[in-house]
Amino acid sequence: MPNGDCRLYCKAQGFAGGSCANGSATNPAQCCQCAGISPIGWLDGISEAGVATGWACDPSDLTQSIDVHLFVGGPAGTPGAKVYAVKANARHEQIIGQLCGNWAGHRFGFTLPEFQPGQTVYAYGINILDGTGNPLL
């Protein structure tokens, strides 16, 4: 598939640019690296044992698993908040594959050290290209 097709797909989706990562792909959504979009995902929750689970991907390049930063004690930028980095690279169910492509794992799970029930946890998807920041999931 020529890059022009990918750029048209990206433009139709409201993304700034695009290049084809796999010229033999027949589905533009699976080959595009669309510039100007940020990660998507969800923090499913925190168990009583302090295990944070969720999913995240960056539509800029669905072939890659992305990092997720977990903050305990306040959102990003809060003095004293503890931050933990985890890779969203575990196997995912079909619905996440539909949102994130089936190229890589997009689930994460991480046991938060010293977690106390009732603490608020903030999860941020870390951008891999030039999107608009690292959004709260």
mmCIF file of N, CA and C in Angstrom:
data_model
loop_
_atom_site.group_PDB
_atom_site.id
_atom_site.type_symbol
_atom_site.label_atom_id
_atom_site.label_comp_id
_atom_site.label_asym_id
_atom_site.label_seq_id
_atom_site.Cartn_x
_atom_site.Cartn_y
_atom_site.Cartn_z
ATOM 1 N N MET A 1 0.843 -1.171 0.000
ATOM 2 C CA MET A 1 0.000 0.000 0.000
ATOM 3 C C MET A 1 0.891 1.237 0.000
ATOM 4 N N PRO A 2 0.684 2.150 -0.910
ATOM 5 C CA PRO A 2 1.509 3.364 -0.925
ATOM 6 C C PRO A 2 1.206 4.257 0.275
ATOM 7 N N ASN A 3 2.207 5.042 0.657
ATOM 8 C CA ASN A 3 2.034 5.945 1.797
ATOM 9 C C ASN A 3 0.865 6.897 1.607
ATOM 10 N N GLY A 4 0.572 7.284 0.380
ATOM 11 C CA GLY A 4 -0.531 8.206 0.132
ATOM 12 C C GLY A 4 -1.847 7.673 0.669
ATOM 13 N N ASP A 5 -2.094 6.366 0.510
ATOM 14 C CA ASP A 5 -3.322 5.766 1.027
ATOM 15 C C ASP A 5 -3.384 5.892 2.538
ATOM 16 N N CYS A 6 -2.238 5.685 3.175
ATOM 17 C CA CYS A 6 -2.203 5.784 4.626
ATOM 18 C C CYS A 6 -2.469 7.219 5.063
ATOM 19 N N ARG A 7 -1.865 8.180 4.391
ATOM 20 C CA ARG A 7 -2.086 9.577 4.753
ATOM 21 C C ARG A 7 -3.562 9.950 4.588
ATOM 22 N N LEU A 8 -4.201 9.447 3.530
ATOM 23 C CA LEU A 8 -5.625 9.716 3.348
ATOM 24 C C LEU A 8 -6.435 9.107 4.483
ATOM 25 N N TYR A 9 -6.088 7.885 4.881
ATOM 26 C CA TYR A 9 -6.779 7.249 5.997
ATOM 27 C C TYR A 9 -6.601 8.092 7.258
ATOM 28 N N CYS A 10 -5.359 8.478 7.541
ATOM 29 C CA CYS A 10 -5.085 9.260 8.746
ATOM 30 C C CYS A 10 -5.847 10.578 8.713
ATOM 31 N N LYS A 11 -5.865 11.228 7.557
ATOM 32 C CA LYS A 11 -6.583 12.499 7.438
ATOM 33 C C LYS A 11 -8.077 12.285 7.682
ATOM 34 N N ALA A 12 -8.627 11.218 7.139
ATOM 35 C CA ALA A 12 -10.047 10.927 7.334
ATOM 36 C C ALA A 12 -10.367 10.672 8.804
ATOM 37 N N GLN A 13 -9.399 10.139 9.533
ATOM 38 C CA GLN A 13 -9.595 9.873 10.951
ATOM 39 C C GLN A 13 -9.314 11.107 11.805
ATOM 40 N N GLY A 14 -8.874 12.195 11.184
ATOM 41 C CA GLY A 14 -8.612 13.426 11.916
ATOM 42 C C GLY A 14 -7.201 13.512 12.455
ATOM 43 N N PHE A 15 -6.286 12.665 11.954
ATOM 44 C CA PHE A 15 -4.905 12.682 12.396
ATOM 45 C C PHE A 15 -4.085 13.567 11.470
ATOM 46 N N ALA A 16 -2.983 14.088 11.982
ATOM 47 C CA ALA A 16 -2.213 15.085 11.256
ATOM 48 C C ALA A 16 -1.453 14.539 10.060
ATOM 49 N N GLY A 17 -0.858 13.377 10.179
ATOM 50 C CA GLY A 17 -0.007 12.868 9.104
ATOM 51 C C GLY A 17 -0.101 11.375 9.041
ATOM 52 N N GLY A 18 0.925 10.750 8.518
ATOM 53 C CA GLY A 18 0.912 9.299 8.502
ATOM 54 C C GLY A 18 1.923 8.737 7.548
ATOM 55 N N SER A 19 2.389 7.545 7.854
ATOM 56 C CA SER A 19 3.267 6.810 6.966
ATOM 57 C C SER A 19 2.922 5.346 7.106
ATOM 58 N N CYS A 20 3.175 4.575 6.080
ATOM 59 C CA CYS A 20 2.816 3.174 6.116
ATOM 60 C C CYS A 20 3.953 2.358 6.705
ATOM 61 N N ALA A 21 3.667 1.644 7.783
ATOM 62 C CA ALA A 21 4.674 0.833 8.458
ATOM 63 C C ALA A 21 4.833 -0.524 7.777
ATOM 64 N N ASN A 22 3.825 -0.954 7.040
ATOM 65 C CA ASN A 22 3.869 -2.264 6.393
ATOM 66 C C ASN A 22 3.200 -2.144 5.036
ATOM 67 N N GLY A 23 3.999 -1.988 3.986
ATOM 68 C CA GLY A 23 3.476 -1.737 2.650
ATOM 69 C C GLY A 23 2.588 -2.833 2.102
ATOM 70 N N SER A 24 2.646 -4.038 2.664
ATOM 71 C CA SER A 24 1.826 -5.116 2.133
ATOM 72 C C SER A 24 0.477 -5.228 2.848
ATOM 73 N N ALA A 25 0.262 -4.433 3.874
ATOM 74 C CA ALA A 25 -1.002 -4.499 4.606
ATOM 75 C C ALA A 25 -2.147 -4.050 3.712
ATOM 76 N N THR A 26 -3.300 -4.673 3.867
ATOM 77 C CA THR A 26 -4.459 -4.287 3.066
ATOM 78 C C THR A 26 -5.430 -3.411 3.843
ATOM 79 N N ASN A 27 -5.246 -3.297 5.128
ATOM 80 C CA ASN A 27 -6.116 -2.481 5.964
ATOM 81 C C ASN A 27 -5.324 -1.273 6.462
ATOM 82 N N PRO A 28 -5.651 -0.062 5.990
ATOM 83 C CA PRO A 28 -4.873 1.108 6.401
ATOM 84 C C PRO A 28 -4.825 1.304 7.909
ATOM 85 N N ALA A 29 -5.879 0.922 8.614
ATOM 86 C CA ALA A 29 -5.894 1.100 10.069
ATOM 87 C C ALA A 29 -4.824 0.258 10.730
ATOM 88 N N GLN A 30 -4.386 -0.814 10.078
ATOM 89 C CA GLN A 30 -3.383 -1.688 10.661
ATOM 90 C C GLN A 30 -1.974 -1.334 10.219
ATOM 91 N N CYS A 31 -1.801 -0.483 9.236
ATOM 92 C CA CYS A 31 -0.445 -0.188 8.784
ATOM 93 C C CYS A 31 -0.030 1.242 9.077
ATOM 94 N N CYS A 32 -0.955 2.063 9.470
ATOM 95 C CA CYS A 32 -0.636 3.480 9.628
ATOM 96 C C CYS A 32 0.053 3.811 10.939
ATOM 97 N N GLN A 33 0.957 4.750 10.835
ATOM 98 C CA GLN A 33 1.494 5.431 11.994
ATOM 99 C C GLN A 33 1.009 6.864 11.858
ATOM 100 N N CYS A 34 -0.079 7.181 12.536
ATOM 101 C CA CYS A 34 -0.730 8.474 12.367
ATOM 102 C C CYS A 34 -0.219 9.451 13.411
ATOM 103 N N ALA A 35 0.354 10.538 12.951
ATOM 104 C CA ALA A 35 0.885 11.552 13.863
ATOM 105 C C ALA A 35 -0.256 12.366 14.462
ATOM 106 N N GLY A 36 -0.020 12.917 15.641
ATOM 107 C CA GLY A 36 -0.950 13.868 16.232
ATOM 108 C C GLY A 36 -2.071 13.254 17.038
ATOM 109 N N ILE A 37 -1.922 12.027 17.497
ATOM 110 C CA ILE A 37 -2.956 11.422 18.336
ATOM 111 C C ILE A 37 -2.288 10.828 19.566
ATOM 112 N N SER A 38 -2.989 10.847 20.672
ATOM 113 C CA SER A 38 -2.432 10.400 21.946
ATOM 114 C C SER A 38 -2.964 9.019 22.326
ATOM 115 N N PRO A 39 -2.320 8.384 23.296
ATOM 116 C CA PRO A 39 -2.751 7.061 23.736
ATOM 117 C C PRO A 39 -4.187 7.053 24.263
ATOM 118 N N ILE A 40 -4.771 5.866 24.184
ATOM 119 C CA ILE A 40 -6.091 5.614 24.758
ATOM 120 C C ILE A 40 -5.965 4.427 25.716
ATOM 121 N N GLY A 41 -6.912 4.266 26.590
ATOM 122 C CA GLY A 41 -6.889 3.126 27.494
ATOM 123 C C GLY A 41 -7.805 3.332 28.671
ATOM 124 N N TRP A 42 -7.641 2.439 29.657
ATOM 125 C CA TRP A 42 -8.530 2.453 30.809
ATOM 126 C C TRP A 42 -7.838 1.799 31.988
ATOM 127 N N LEU A 43 -7.959 2.407 33.130
ATOM 128 C CA LEU A 43 -7.532 1.786 34.374
ATOM 129 C C LEU A 43 -8.742 1.022 34.894
ATOM 130 N N ASP A 44 -8.695 -0.314 34.801
ATOM 131 C CA ASP A 44 -9.844 -1.129 35.212
ATOM 132 C C ASP A 44 -10.129 -0.988 36.695
ATOM 133 N N GLY A 45 -9.064 -0.933 37.489
ATOM 134 C CA GLY A 45 -9.248 -0.807 38.927
ATOM 135 C C GLY A 45 -8.025 -1.273 39.688
ATOM 136 N N ILE A 46 -8.158 -1.205 41.007
ATOM 137 C CA ILE A 46 -7.102 -1.614 41.922
ATOM 138 C C ILE A 46 -7.715 -2.632 42.882
ATOM 139 N N SER A 47 -7.103 -3.793 42.976
ATOM 140 C CA SER A 47 -7.615 -4.799 43.911
ATOM 141 C C SER A 47 -7.253 -4.400 45.334
ATOM 142 N N GLU A 48 -7.858 -5.081 46.311
ATOM 143 C CA GLU A 48 -7.528 -4.795 47.711
ATOM 144 C C GLU A 48 -6.068 -5.071 48.012
ATOM 145 N N ALA A 49 -5.464 -5.954 47.218
ATOM 146 C CA ALA A 49 -4.044 -6.271 47.393
ATOM 147 C C ALA A 49 -3.138 -5.250 46.692
ATOM 148 N N GLY A 50 -3.741 -4.270 46.026
ATOM 149 C CA GLY A 50 -2.955 -3.227 45.378
ATOM 150 C C GLY A 50 -2.501 -3.552 43.973
ATOM 151 N N VAL A 51 -3.197 -4.460 43.286
ATOM 152 C CA VAL A 51 -2.849 -4.788 41.906
ATOM 153 C C VAL A 51 -3.660 -3.896 40.974
ATOM 154 N N ALA A 52 -2.949 -3.041 40.225
ATOM 155 C CA ALA A 52 -3.579 -2.157 39.243
ATOM 156 C C ALA A 52 -3.648 -2.889 37.908
ATOM 157 N N THR A 53 -4.817 -2.904 37.279
ATOM 158 C CA THR A 53 -4.972 -3.543 35.974
ATOM 159 C C THR A 53 -5.676 -2.594 35.022
ATOM 160 N N GLY A 54 -5.400 -2.766 33.741
ATOM 161 C CA GLY A 54 -6.038 -1.959 32.712
ATOM 162 C C GLY A 54 -5.443 -2.260 31.356
ATOM 163 N N TRP A 55 -5.682 -1.370 30.425
ATOM 164 C CA TRP A 55 -5.145 -1.527 29.076
ATOM 165 C C TRP A 55 -4.807 -0.153 28.518
ATOM 166 N N ALA A 56 -3.895 -0.137 27.546
ATOM 167 C CA ALA A 56 -3.505 1.124 26.902
ATOM 168 C C ALA A 56 -2.834 0.826 25.572
ATOM 169 N N CYS A 57 -3.030 1.725 24.629
ATOM 170 C CA CYS A 57 -2.332 1.651 23.342
ATOM 171 C C CYS A 57 -2.224 3.057 22.773
ATOM 172 N N ASP A 58 -1.330 3.216 21.839
ATOM 173 C CA ASP A 58 -1.158 4.500 21.165
ATOM 174 C C ASP A 58 -1.516 4.316 19.701
ATOM 175 N N PRO A 59 -2.663 4.860 19.256
ATOM 176 C CA PRO A 59 -3.060 4.721 17.861
ATOM 177 C C PRO A 59 -2.044 5.282 16.872
ATOM 178 N N SER A 60 -1.050 6.025 17.360
ATOM 179 C CA SER A 60 0.018 6.496 16.479
ATOM 180 C C SER A 60 0.771 5.322 15.875
ATOM 181 N N ASP A 61 0.874 4.215 16.609
ATOM 182 C CA ASP A 61 1.533 3.010 16.116
ATOM 183 C C ASP A 61 1.023 1.829 16.921
ATOM 184 N N LEU A 62 0.013 1.164 16.388
ATOM 185 C CA LEU A 62 -0.625 0.064 17.114
ATOM 186 C C LEU A 62 0.225 -1.191 17.162
ATOM 187 N N THR A 63 1.341 -1.206 16.462
ATOM 188 C CA THR A 63 2.213 -2.382 16.482
ATOM 189 C C THR A 63 3.083 -2.427 17.733
ATOM 190 N N GLN A 64 3.092 -1.365 18.524
ATOM 191 C CA GLN A 64 3.930 -1.305 19.720
ATOM 192 C C GLN A 64 3.102 -1.334 20.997
ATOM 193 N N SER A 65 3.642 -2.013 22.007
ATOM 194 C CA SER A 65 3.098 -1.896 23.355
ATOM 195 C C SER A 65 3.644 -0.599 23.935
ATOM 196 N N ILE A 66 2.879 0.028 24.825
ATOM 197 C CA ILE A 66 3.324 1.312 25.370
ATOM 198 C C ILE A 66 3.522 1.226 26.885
ATOM 199 N N ASP A 67 4.198 2.227 27.411
ATOM 200 C CA ASP A 67 4.376 2.351 28.853
ATOM 201 C C ASP A 67 3.171 3.056 29.458
ATOM 202 N N VAL A 68 2.882 2.686 30.684
ATOM 203 C CA VAL A 68 1.863 3.351 31.487
ATOM 204 C C VAL A 68 2.541 3.767 32.781
ATOM 205 N N HIS A 69 2.335 5.013 33.201
ATOM 206 C CA HIS A 69 2.866 5.486 34.471
ATOM 207 C C HIS A 69 1.723 5.571 35.470
ATOM 208 N N LEU A 70 1.920 4.916 36.615
ATOM 209 C CA LEU A 70 0.929 4.895 37.683
ATOM 210 C C LEU A 70 1.392 5.809 38.803
ATOM 211 N N PHE A 71 0.553 6.754 39.187
ATOM 212 C CA PHE A 71 0.868 7.702 40.254
ATOM 213 C C PHE A 71 -0.020 7.414 41.459
ATOM 214 N N VAL A 72 0.602 7.324 42.641
ATOM 215 C CA VAL A 72 -0.115 7.138 43.897
ATOM 216 C C VAL A 72 0.209 8.340 44.778
ATOM 217 N N GLY A 73 -0.819 8.972 45.311
ATOM 218 C CA GLY A 73 -0.607 10.143 46.160
ATOM 219 C C GLY A 73 -0.924 11.447 45.461
ATOM 220 N N GLY A 74 -1.425 11.375 44.244
ATOM 221 C CA GLY A 74 -1.803 12.565 43.493
ATOM 222 C C GLY A 74 -1.513 12.386 42.022
ATOM 223 N N PRO A 75 -2.114 13.226 41.188
ATOM 224 C CA PRO A 75 -1.856 13.141 39.754
ATOM 225 C C PRO A 75 -0.428 13.553 39.418
ATOM 226 N N ALA A 76 -0.039 13.334 38.179
ATOM 227 C CA ALA A 76 1.305 13.708 37.713
ATOM 228 C C ALA A 76 1.591 15.152 38.095
ATOM 229 N N GLY A 77 2.787 15.384 38.622
ATOM 230 C CA GLY A 77 3.199 16.722 39.022
ATOM 231 C C GLY A 77 2.945 17.043 40.482
ATOM 232 N N THR A 78 2.255 16.160 41.196
ATOM 233 C CA THR A 78 1.979 16.387 42.612
ATOM 234 C C THR A 78 3.231 16.084 43.431
ATOM 235 N N PRO A 79 3.712 17.047 44.202
ATOM 236 C CA PRO A 79 4.888 16.786 45.039
ATOM 237 C C PRO A 79 4.637 15.598 45.984
ATOM 238 N N GLY A 80 5.593 14.701 46.049
ATOM 239 C CA GLY A 80 5.493 13.550 46.928
ATOM 240 C C GLY A 80 4.749 12.359 46.360
ATOM 241 N N ALA A 81 4.088 12.512 45.203
ATOM 242 C CA ALA A 81 3.392 11.376 44.599
ATOM 243 C C ALA A 81 4.424 10.347 44.146
ATOM 244 N N LYS A 82 4.119 9.080 44.360
ATOM 245 C CA LYS A 82 5.001 8.007 43.916
ATOM 246 C C LYS A 82 4.584 7.594 42.511
ATOM 247 N N VAL A 83 5.587 7.339 41.665
ATOM 248 C CA VAL A 83 5.299 6.947 40.287
ATOM 249 C C VAL A 83 5.939 5.597 39.997
ATOM 250 N N TYR A 84 5.183 4.772 39.285
ATOM 251 C CA TYR A 84 5.647 3.449 38.880
ATOM 252 C C TYR A 84 5.392 3.305 37.382
ATOM 253 N N ALA A 85 6.367 2.753 36.673
ATOM 254 C CA ALA A 85 6.235 2.545 35.226
ATOM 255 C C ALA A 85 5.975 1.067 34.965
ATOM 256 N N VAL A 86 5.027 0.796 34.078
ATOM 257 C CA VAL A 86 4.689 -0.569 33.697
ATOM 258 C C VAL A 86 4.461 -0.598 32.189
ATOM 259 N N LYS A 87 4.790 -1.704 31.562
ATOM 260 C CA LYS A 87 4.579 -1.864 30.122
ATOM 261 C C LYS A 87 3.221 -2.535 29.904
ATOM 262 N N ALA A 88 2.411 -1.940 29.033
ATOM 263 C CA ALA A 88 1.121 -2.534 28.670
ATOM 264 C C ALA A 88 1.383 -3.515 27.527
ATOM 265 N N ASN A 89 1.832 -4.721 27.884
ATOM 266 C CA ASN A 89 2.234 -5.675 26.853
ATOM 267 C C ASN A 89 1.681 -7.078 27.066
ATOM 268 N N ALA A 90 0.702 -7.220 27.952
ATOM 269 C CA ALA A 90 0.116 -8.535 28.197
ATOM 270 C C ALA A 90 -1.013 -8.797 27.189
ATOM 271 N N ARG A 91 -1.328 -10.062 27.030
ATOM 272 C CA ARG A 91 -2.404 -10.442 26.105
ATOM 273 C C ARG A 91 -3.693 -9.710 26.466
ATOM 274 N N HIS A 92 -4.480 -9.428 25.449
ATOM 275 C CA HIS A 92 -5.724 -8.698 25.665
ATOM 276 C C HIS A 92 -6.892 -9.446 25.030
ATOM 277 N N GLU A 93 -8.099 -9.100 25.475
ATOM 278 C CA GLU A 93 -9.286 -9.722 24.935
ATOM 279 C C GLU A 93 -9.682 -9.063 23.605
ATOM 280 N N GLN A 94 -10.651 -9.662 22.921
ATOM 281 C CA GLN A 94 -11.009 -9.263 21.567
ATOM 282 C C GLN A 94 -11.415 -7.795 21.455
ATOM 283 N N ILE A 95 -12.185 -7.273 22.387
ATOM 284 C CA ILE A 95 -12.651 -5.884 22.267
ATOM 285 C C ILE A 95 -11.482 -4.905 22.284
ATOM 286 N N ILE A 96 -10.460 -5.183 23.099
ATOM 287 C CA ILE A 96 -9.282 -4.312 23.114
ATOM 288 C C ILE A 96 -8.526 -4.445 21.800
ATOM 289 N N GLY A 97 -8.498 -5.649 21.247
ATOM 290 C CA GLY A 97 -7.884 -5.844 19.934
ATOM 291 C C GLY A 97 -8.569 -5.024 18.856
ATOM 292 N N GLN A 98 -9.881 -4.874 18.967
ATOM 293 C CA GLN A 98 -10.606 -4.066 17.988
ATOM 294 C C GLN A 98 -10.254 -2.595 18.117
ATOM 295 N N LEU A 99 -9.988 -2.138 19.320
ATOM 296 C CA LEU A 99 -9.632 -0.741 19.549
ATOM 297 C C LEU A 99 -8.149 -0.474 19.272
ATOM 298 N N CYS A 100 -7.322 -1.464 19.566
ATOM 299 C CA CYS A 100 -5.868 -1.256 19.542
ATOM 300 C C CYS A 100 -5.147 -2.092 18.493
ATOM 301 N N GLY A 101 -5.855 -2.790 17.670
ATOM 302 C CA GLY A 101 -5.194 -3.665 16.716
ATOM 303 C C GLY A 101 -4.717 -4.924 17.425
ATOM 304 N N ASN A 102 -4.458 -5.929 16.676
ATOM 305 C CA ASN A 102 -4.040 -7.200 17.252
ATOM 306 C C ASN A 102 -2.553 -7.449 17.074
ATOM 307 N N TRP A 103 -1.784 -6.386 16.989
ATOM 308 C CA TRP A 103 -0.352 -6.503 16.735
ATOM 309 C C TRP A 103 0.433 -6.838 17.984
ATOM 310 N N ALA A 104 0.107 -6.265 19.098
ATOM 311 C CA ALA A 104 0.912 -6.417 20.314
ATOM 312 C C ALA A 104 -0.029 -6.537 21.504
ATOM 313 N N GLY A 105 0.519 -6.965 22.643
ATOM 314 C CA GLY A 105 -0.274 -6.985 23.865
ATOM 315 C C GLY A 105 -0.502 -5.563 24.348
ATOM 316 N N HIS A 106 -1.672 -5.306 24.917
ATOM 317 C CA HIS A 106 -1.998 -3.952 25.357
ATOM 318 C C HIS A 106 -2.560 -3.904 26.783
ATOM 319 N N ARG A 107 -2.518 -5.021 27.504
ATOM 320 C CA ARG A 107 -2.990 -5.032 28.890
ATOM 321 C C ARG A 107 -1.812 -4.843 29.824
ATOM 322 N N PHE A 108 -2.119 -4.348 31.032
ATOM 323 C CA PHE A 108 -1.085 -4.245 32.055
ATOM 324 C C PHE A 108 -1.644 -4.672 33.402
ATOM 325 N N GLY A 109 -0.742 -5.111 34.246
ATOM 326 C CA GLY A 109 -1.050 -5.446 35.627
ATOM 327 C C GLY A 109 0.207 -5.184 36.448
ATOM 328 N N PHE A 110 0.041 -4.542 37.578
ATOM 329 C CA PHE A 110 1.207 -4.169 38.388
ATOM 330 C C PHE A 110 0.795 -4.106 39.850
ATOM 331 N N THR A 111 1.587 -4.753 40.708
ATOM 332 C CA THR A 111 1.342 -4.675 42.145
ATOM 333 C C THR A 111 2.011 -3.418 42.695
ATOM 334 N N LEU A 112 1.229 -2.516 43.219
ATOM 335 C CA LEU A 112 1.730 -1.253 43.760
ATOM 336 C C LEU A 112 2.321 -1.484 45.149
ATOM 337 N N PRO A 113 3.609 -1.232 45.325
ATOM 338 C CA PRO A 113 4.215 -1.401 46.647
ATOM 339 C C PRO A 113 3.580 -0.437 47.654
ATOM 340 N N GLU A 114 3.390 -0.897 48.844
ATOM 341 C CA GLU A 114 2.897 -0.064 49.939
ATOM 342 C C GLU A 114 1.516 0.531 49.681
ATOM 343 N N PHE A 115 0.727 -0.096 48.833
ATOM 344 C CA PHE A 115 -0.618 0.412 48.543
ATOM 345 C C PHE A 115 -1.518 0.248 49.766
ATOM 346 N N GLN A 116 -2.306 1.265 50.018
ATOM 347 C CA GLN A 116 -3.294 1.244 51.094
ATOM 348 C C GLN A 116 -4.687 1.353 50.466
ATOM 349 N N PRO A 117 -5.617 0.462 50.813
ATOM 350 C CA PRO A 117 -6.964 0.577 50.261
ATOM 351 C C PRO A 117 -7.515 1.990 50.464
ATOM 352 N N GLY A 118 -8.169 2.491 49.435
ATOM 353 C CA GLY A 118 -8.722 3.834 49.488
ATOM 354 C C GLY A 118 -7.844 4.883 48.816
ATOM 355 N N GLN A 119 -6.574 4.555 48.570
ATOM 356 C CA GLN A 119 -5.705 5.510 47.871
ATOM 357 C C GLN A 119 -6.158 5.645 46.420
ATOM 358 N N THR A 120 -6.058 6.843 45.894
ATOM 359 C CA THR A 120 -6.379 7.082 44.495
ATOM 360 C C THR A 120 -5.137 6.836 43.646
ATOM 361 N N VAL A 121 -5.338 6.148 42.526
ATOM 362 C CA VAL A 121 -4.256 5.856 41.592
ATOM 363 C C VAL A 121 -4.603 6.523 40.265
ATOM 364 N N TYR A 122 -3.624 7.186 39.687
ATOM 365 C CA TYR A 122 -3.776 7.859 38.400
ATOM 366 C C TYR A 122 -2.893 7.138 37.393
ATOM 367 N N ALA A 123 -3.468 6.744 36.257
ATOM 368 C CA ALA A 123 -2.721 6.042 35.214
ATOM 369 C C ALA A 123 -2.647 6.915 33.966
ATOM 370 N N TYR A 124 -1.448 7.017 33.407
ATOM 371 C CA TYR A 124 -1.222 7.829 32.209
ATOM 372 C C TYR A 124 -0.608 6.970 31.114
ATOM 373 N N GLY A 125 -1.176 7.034 29.920
ATOM 374 C CA GLY A 125 -0.597 6.369 28.757
ATOM 375 C C GLY A 125 0.530 7.225 28.207
ATOM 376 N N ILE A 126 1.708 6.629 28.017
ATOM 377 C CA ILE A 126 2.881 7.384 27.574
ATOM 378 C C ILE A 126 2.959 7.364 26.047
ATOM 379 N N ASN A 127 2.945 8.545 25.478
ATOM 380 C CA ASN A 127 2.928 8.759 24.038
ATOM 381 C C ASN A 127 4.207 8.255 23.379
ATOM 382 N N ILE A 128 4.080 7.566 22.240
ATOM 383 C CA ILE A 128 5.272 7.072 21.549
ATOM 384 C C ILE A 128 5.684 7.930 20.365
ATOM 385 N N LEU A 129 4.779 8.754 19.856
ATOM 386 C CA LEU A 129 5.155 9.653 18.757
ATOM 387 C C LEU A 129 4.909 11.087 19.197
ATOM 388 N N ASP A 130 4.250 11.849 18.358
ATOM 389 C CA ASP A 130 4.107 13.282 18.640
ATOM 390 C C ASP A 130 2.660 13.684 18.893
ATOM 391 N N GLY A 131 1.964 12.920 19.704
ATOM 392 C CA GLY A 131 0.589 13.260 20.038
ATOM 393 C C GLY A 131 0.545 14.430 21.009
ATOM 394 N N THR A 132 -0.589 14.593 21.613
ATOM 395 C CA THR A 132 -0.804 15.771 22.466
ATOM 396 C C THR A 132 -0.664 15.436 23.936
ATOM 397 N N GLY A 133 0.442 14.858 24.323
ATOM 398 C CA GLY A 133 0.714 14.604 25.731
ATOM 399 C C GLY A 133 0.504 13.171 26.149
ATOM 400 N N ASN A 134 0.558 12.953 27.453
ATOM 401 C CA ASN A 134 0.383 11.640 28.055
ATOM 402 C C ASN A 134 -0.936 11.664 28.840
ATOM 403 N N PRO A 135 -2.026 11.217 28.230
ATOM 404 C CA PRO A 135 -3.337 11.403 28.834
ATOM 405 C C PRO A 135 -3.618 10.495 30.024
ATOM 406 N N LEU A 136 -4.455 10.984 30.895
ATOM 407 C CA LEU A 136 -4.981 10.192 32.001
ATOM 408 C C LEU A 136 -5.900 9.131 31.423
ATOM 409 N N LEU A 137 -5.699 7.893 31.848
ATOM 410 C CA LEU A 137 -6.529 6.788 31.336
ATOM 411 C C LEU A 137 -7.757 6.616 32.220
#
